[in-house]
Amino acid sequence: MKITFLGTGTSQGIPIIGSKHPVCLSANPKDKRLRVSVLVEWDNYTYVIDCGPDFRQQMLNANVSKIDGIVFTHEHADHTMGLDDIRPFFFKQGDIDLYAHKRVFKALKKRFDYIFTSKEKYPGVPSVKEHIIKNVPFQLGNLKVLPIDGLHYRLQVFGFRFKDFAYLTDMKTVESKEIKKLQNLEVLVVNALREEPHISHFNLEEALDFINKVKPKRAYLTHISHHLGFHDDVQQNLPENVFLAYDNLQITI
Ligand SMILES: [Zn+2]
Ligand SMILES: [Zn+2]
């Protein structure tokens, strides 16, 4: 299985428009972060988790020519606003498979009514196939994917386990029965916003505590704010098996 970090930034991305913060001004490519998303590839399957406003650029960066579907963690704009840019895939492949909680589909239908409508579609508008996810395993290609349920302040969010790989973002609270689903992982990806506490996201300390509970072989941090600091400085102070993800990083499991 190959994982490509398409974006590792929090909702505004890094740099933030107009910001003079030193991390936003950094010349290190590892300090430039598009909105959070990953590409998960195995056998001949290619799935994207989330479809934020940088989706087009991310598909170009990772040279993706075909996708088997998009899986959504939740409906926030930084995870959904790139949906119109599925058009090149739709033109080649037909309806694009989307996987999401039914509440997320409700939000997508409001924002992208023209994609979901069945009557008098404007020419060139893409079409999608809805697959509603509940908190039970679901099929993606030849794999059963296990949803991990969590809370993002009060909003329900899904993380996903693909065999020995799990991806959790925008988590603030995860119940112990959900943490039990994460035993014996090779790689865990989890959100770590900044050092200061935040109402709806793990800060660094909470992310490291979570990693200690899950005990994966390796962990990668994502959904990062410029307030966390320069990539290279933060990485130096992390435990041995914990890494700060960065855009375009690829790992094989
Ligand atoms: Zn987010
Ligand atoms: Zn969010």
Short mmCIF file of N, CA and C in Angstrom, two decimals, residues 42-132:
data_model
loop_
_atom_site.label_atom_id
_atom_site.label_comp_id
_atom_site.label_asym_id
_atom_site.label_seq_id
_atom_site.Cartn_x
_atom_site.Cartn_y
_atom_site.Cartn_z
N TRP A 42 -3.38 0.82 -3.55
CA TRP A 42 -2.96 -0.58 -3.40
C TRP A 42 -3.46 -1.34 -4.60
N ASP A 43 -2.80 -2.45 -4.93
CA ASP A 43 -3.11 -3.20 -6.15
C ASP A 43 -3.32 -2.17 -7.27
N ASN A 44 -4.50 -2.21 -7.94
CA ASN A 44 -4.70 -1.17 -8.96
C ASN A 44 -5.68 -0.09 -8.51
N TYR A 45 -5.88 0.01 -7.20
CA TYR A 45 -6.89 0.94 -6.67
C TYR A 45 -6.26 2.25 -6.21
N THR A 46 -7.01 3.33 -6.43
CA THR A 46 -6.57 4.66 -6.01
C THR A 46 -7.75 5.38 -5.38
N TYR A 47 -7.67 5.66 -4.10
CA TYR A 47 -8.72 6.40 -3.40
C TYR A 47 -8.13 7.66 -2.78
N VAL A 48 -8.93 8.71 -2.72
CA VAL A 48 -8.52 9.96 -2.10
C VAL A 48 -9.36 10.15 -0.83
N ILE A 49 -8.72 10.54 0.26
CA ILE A 49 -9.50 10.89 1.45
C ILE A 49 -9.60 12.41 1.49
N ASP A 50 -10.83 12.89 1.39
CA ASP A 50 -11.20 14.30 1.38
C ASP A 50 -10.82 14.99 0.07
N CYS A 51 -11.47 16.10 -0.16
CA CYS A 51 -11.43 16.75 -1.48
C CYS A 51 -11.54 18.26 -1.24
N GLY A 52 -10.52 18.81 -0.64
CA GLY A 52 -10.54 20.23 -0.25
C GLY A 52 -10.28 21.17 -1.41
N PRO A 53 -10.16 22.45 -1.11
CA PRO A 53 -10.01 23.47 -2.16
C PRO A 53 -8.73 23.33 -2.99
N ASP A 54 -7.76 22.53 -2.51
CA ASP A 54 -6.52 22.34 -3.27
C ASP A 54 -6.53 21.06 -4.10
N PHE A 55 -7.68 20.41 -4.20
CA PHE A 55 -7.77 19.10 -4.87
C PHE A 55 -7.14 19.10 -6.27
N ARG A 56 -7.44 20.12 -7.08
CA ARG A 56 -6.92 20.14 -8.45
C ARG A 56 -5.39 20.13 -8.43
N GLN A 57 -4.81 21.03 -7.64
CA GLN A 57 -3.36 21.13 -7.57
C GLN A 57 -2.75 19.82 -7.05
N GLN A 58 -3.45 19.20 -6.11
CA GLN A 58 -2.95 17.96 -5.51
C GLN A 58 -2.95 16.81 -6.51
N MET A 59 -3.99 16.75 -7.34
CA MET A 59 -4.05 15.70 -8.36
C MET A 59 -2.94 15.90 -9.39
N LEU A 60 -2.65 17.19 -9.70
CA LEU A 60 -1.56 17.48 -10.64
C LEU A 60 -0.22 17.13 -10.01
N ASN A 61 -0.02 17.54 -8.75
CA ASN A 61 1.26 17.29 -8.07
C ASN A 61 1.57 15.79 -8.00
N ALA A 62 0.54 15.01 -7.71
CA ALA A 62 0.76 13.57 -7.51
C ALA A 62 0.57 12.79 -8.82
N ASN A 63 0.31 13.53 -9.92
CA ASN A 63 0.20 12.91 -11.23
C ASN A 63 -0.87 11.80 -11.26
N VAL A 64 -2.03 12.09 -10.71
CA VAL A 64 -3.10 11.10 -10.62
C VAL A 64 -3.93 11.15 -11.90
N SER A 65 -4.07 10.00 -12.58
CA SER A 65 -4.85 10.02 -13.83
C SER A 65 -6.17 9.27 -13.70
N LYS A 66 -6.34 8.56 -12.59
CA LYS A 66 -7.60 7.82 -12.39
C LYS A 66 -7.86 7.73 -10.89
N ILE A 67 -9.13 7.90 -10.47
CA ILE A 67 -9.44 7.63 -9.07
C ILE A 67 -10.61 6.66 -8.99
N ASP A 68 -10.58 5.81 -7.98
CA ASP A 68 -11.69 4.86 -7.78
C ASP A 68 -12.74 5.43 -6.85
N GLY A 69 -12.44 6.54 -6.20
CA GLY A 69 -13.45 7.16 -5.34
C GLY A 69 -12.83 8.13 -4.36
N ILE A 70 -13.73 8.90 -3.74
CA ILE A 70 -13.33 9.87 -2.72
C ILE A 70 -14.07 9.52 -1.44
N VAL A 71 -13.33 9.46 -0.35
CA VAL A 71 -13.89 9.12 0.95
C VAL A 71 -13.80 10.38 1.82
N PHE A 72 -14.93 10.75 2.44
CA PHE A 72 -14.94 12.00 3.22
C PHE A 72 -14.90 11.73 4.72
N THR A 73 -14.09 12.52 5.42
CA THR A 73 -14.05 12.44 6.88
C THR A 73 -15.21 13.23 7.49
N HIS A 74 -15.48 14.41 6.93
CA HIS A 74 -16.57 15.27 7.39
C HIS A 74 -16.75 16.40 6.37
N GLU A 75 -17.73 17.27 6.62
CA GLU A 75 -18.16 18.22 5.59
C GLU A 75 -17.48 19.59 5.62
N HIS A 76 -16.54 19.83 6.51
CA HIS A 76 -15.94 21.18 6.56
C HIS A 76 -15.34 21.57 5.21
N ALA A 77 -15.34 22.88 4.97
CA ALA A 77 -14.94 23.40 3.66
C ALA A 77 -13.53 22.95 3.26
N ASP A 78 -12.62 22.91 4.23
CA ASP A 78 -11.24 22.52 3.88
C ASP A 78 -11.14 21.05 3.47
N HIS A 79 -12.22 20.29 3.60
CA HIS A 79 -12.22 18.87 3.24
C HIS A 79 -13.13 18.57 2.05
N THR A 80 -13.87 19.57 1.57
CA THR A 80 -14.90 19.28 0.54
C THR A 80 -14.92 20.23 -0.66
N MET A 81 -14.33 21.42 -0.54
CA MET A 81 -14.62 22.45 -1.53
C MET A 81 -13.98 22.25 -2.91
N GLY A 82 -13.24 21.16 -3.08
CA GLY A 82 -12.66 20.89 -4.41
C GLY A 82 -13.51 19.98 -5.27
N LEU A 83 -14.71 19.67 -4.81
CA LEU A 83 -15.49 18.63 -5.49
C LEU A 83 -15.74 18.90 -6.98
N ASP A 84 -15.88 20.18 -7.35
CA ASP A 84 -16.13 20.46 -8.78
C ASP A 84 -14.98 19.96 -9.66
N ASP A 85 -13.79 19.90 -9.09
CA ASP A 85 -12.61 19.50 -9.88
C ASP A 85 -12.48 17.99 -10.10
N ILE A 86 -13.52 17.24 -9.80
CA ILE A 86 -13.54 15.83 -10.22
C ILE A 86 -13.86 15.73 -11.72
N ARG A 87 -14.14 16.88 -12.36
CA ARG A 87 -14.59 16.85 -13.76
C ARG A 87 -13.66 16.06 -14.69
N PRO A 88 -12.33 16.28 -14.65
CA PRO A 88 -11.49 15.50 -15.58
C PRO A 88 -11.62 13.99 -15.37
N PHE A 89 -11.81 13.57 -14.13
CA PHE A 89 -11.98 12.13 -13.86
C PHE A 89 -13.35 11.67 -14.38
N PHE A 90 -14.38 12.49 -14.14
CA PHE A 90 -15.74 12.18 -14.60
C PHE A 90 -15.78 12.03 -16.12
N PHE A 91 -15.11 12.95 -16.83
CA PHE A 91 -15.14 12.88 -18.30
C PHE A 91 -14.55 11.56 -18.81
N LYS A 92 -13.52 11.08 -18.11
CA LYS A 92 -12.87 9.84 -18.55
C LYS A 92 -13.56 8.59 -18.03
N GLN A 93 -14.05 8.68 -16.78
CA GLN A 93 -14.47 7.45 -16.08
C GLN A 93 -15.97 7.32 -15.87
N GLY A 94 -16.72 8.41 -16.03
CA GLY A 94 -18.15 8.38 -15.68
C GLY A 94 -18.34 8.76 -14.22
N ASP A 95 -19.52 8.43 -13.67
CA ASP A 95 -19.86 8.83 -12.30
C ASP A 95 -18.74 8.48 -11.31
N ILE A 96 -18.45 9.40 -10.43
CA ILE A 96 -17.38 9.20 -9.45
C ILE A 96 -18.00 8.72 -8.13
N ASP A 97 -17.44 7.66 -7.58
CA ASP A 97 -17.95 7.10 -6.31
C ASP A 97 -17.51 7.96 -5.13
N LEU A 98 -18.51 8.40 -4.36
CA LEU A 98 -18.23 9.16 -3.13
C LEU A 98 -18.70 8.34 -1.94
N TYR A 99 -17.93 8.38 -0.87
CA TYR A 99 -18.24 7.65 0.36
C TYR A 99 -18.26 8.64 1.51
N ALA A 100 -19.41 8.73 2.20
CA ALA A 100 -19.51 9.70 3.29
C ALA A 100 -20.67 9.37 4.20
N HIS A 101 -20.65 9.94 5.36
CA HIS A 101 -21.78 9.90 6.30
C HIS A 101 -22.97 10.59 5.64
N LYS A 102 -24.20 10.18 5.96
CA LYS A 102 -25.36 10.78 5.26
C LYS A 102 -25.48 12.28 5.55
N ARG A 103 -25.04 12.72 6.71
CA ARG A 103 -25.05 14.14 7.05
C ARG A 103 -24.10 14.93 6.13
N VAL A 104 -22.98 14.29 5.77
CA VAL A 104 -22.00 14.94 4.88
C VAL A 104 -22.61 15.07 3.48
N PHE A 105 -23.33 14.03 3.02
CA PHE A 105 -24.00 14.14 1.72
C PHE A 105 -25.01 15.28 1.71
N LYS A 106 -25.70 15.45 2.83
CA LYS A 106 -26.69 16.53 2.92
C LYS A 106 -25.99 17.89 2.70
N ALA A 107 -24.84 18.06 3.33
CA ALA A 107 -24.09 19.31 3.18
C ALA A 107 -23.57 19.46 1.75
N LEU A 108 -23.08 18.37 1.18
CA LEU A 108 -22.55 18.43 -0.20
C LEU A 108 -23.67 18.79 -1.19
N LYS A 109 -24.87 18.26 -0.94
CA LYS A 109 -26.00 18.54 -1.84
C LYS A 109 -26.41 20.00 -1.80
N LYS A 110 -26.23 20.64 -0.65
CA LYS A 110 -26.53 22.07 -0.55
C LYS A 110 -25.51 22.89 -1.34
N ARG A 111 -24.23 22.57 -1.13
CA ARG A 111 -23.16 23.36 -1.75
C ARG A 111 -23.02 23.06 -3.23
N PHE A 112 -23.24 21.81 -3.59
CA PHE A 112 -23.00 21.39 -4.98
C PHE A 112 -24.29 20.82 -5.55
N ASP A 113 -25.39 21.57 -5.37
CA ASP A 113 -26.70 21.07 -5.83
C ASP A 113 -26.68 20.69 -7.30
N TYR A 114 -25.91 21.44 -8.10
CA TYR A 114 -25.87 21.20 -9.55
C TYR A 114 -25.20 19.87 -9.89
N ILE A 115 -24.37 19.34 -8.99
CA ILE A 115 -23.74 18.04 -9.23
C ILE A 115 -24.72 16.92 -8.90
N PHE A 116 -25.52 17.13 -7.84
CA PHE A 116 -26.40 16.07 -7.35
C PHE A 116 -27.78 16.07 -8.01
N THR A 117 -28.13 17.13 -8.74
CA THR A 117 -29.45 17.18 -9.34
C THR A 117 -29.57 16.15 -10.47
N SER A 118 -30.79 15.63 -10.65
CA SER A 118 -30.93 14.64 -11.72
C SER A 118 -31.58 15.26 -12.95
N LYS A 119 -32.17 16.45 -12.79
CA LYS A 119 -32.86 17.02 -13.96
C LYS A 119 -32.12 18.24 -14.54
N GLU A 120 -32.17 18.28 -15.87
CA GLU A 120 -31.61 19.40 -16.63
C GLU A 120 -30.23 19.82 -16.16
N LYS A 121 -29.35 18.85 -16.16
CA LYS A 121 -27.97 19.17 -15.76
C LYS A 121 -27.31 20.01 -16.84
N TYR A 122 -26.58 21.02 -16.41
CA TYR A 122 -25.83 21.84 -17.36
C TYR A 122 -24.75 20.97 -18.00
N PRO A 123 -24.51 21.12 -19.29
CA PRO A 123 -23.50 20.27 -19.93
C PRO A 123 -22.13 20.45 -19.26
N GLY A 124 -21.45 19.35 -19.01
CA GLY A 124 -20.12 19.43 -18.41
C GLY A 124 -20.10 19.29 -16.91
N VAL A 125 -21.30 19.28 -16.31
CA VAL A 125 -21.38 19.12 -14.85
C VAL A 125 -21.13 17.64 -14.51
N PRO A 126 -20.30 17.37 -13.52
CA PRO A 126 -19.99 15.97 -13.20
C PRO A 126 -21.13 15.28 -12.45
N SER A 127 -21.11 13.98 -12.46
CA SER A 127 -22.07 13.19 -11.68
C SER A 127 -21.32 12.27 -10.73
N VAL A 128 -22.02 11.93 -9.66
CA VAL A 128 -21.39 11.11 -8.62
C VAL A 128 -22.32 9.98 -8.22
N LYS A 129 -21.74 8.96 -7.60
CA LYS A 129 -22.53 7.87 -7.05
C LYS A 129 -22.35 7.93 -5.53
N GLU A 130 -23.49 7.95 -4.82
CA GLU A 130 -23.46 8.09 -3.35
C GLU A 130 -23.33 6.76 -2.66
N HIS A 131 -22.38 6.66 -1.75
CA HIS A 131 -22.27 5.48 -0.88
C HIS A 131 -22.25 5.99 0.55
N ILE A 132 -23.33 5.71 1.28
CA ILE A 132 -23.42 6.21 2.66
C ILE A 132 -22.62 5.32 3.61
#
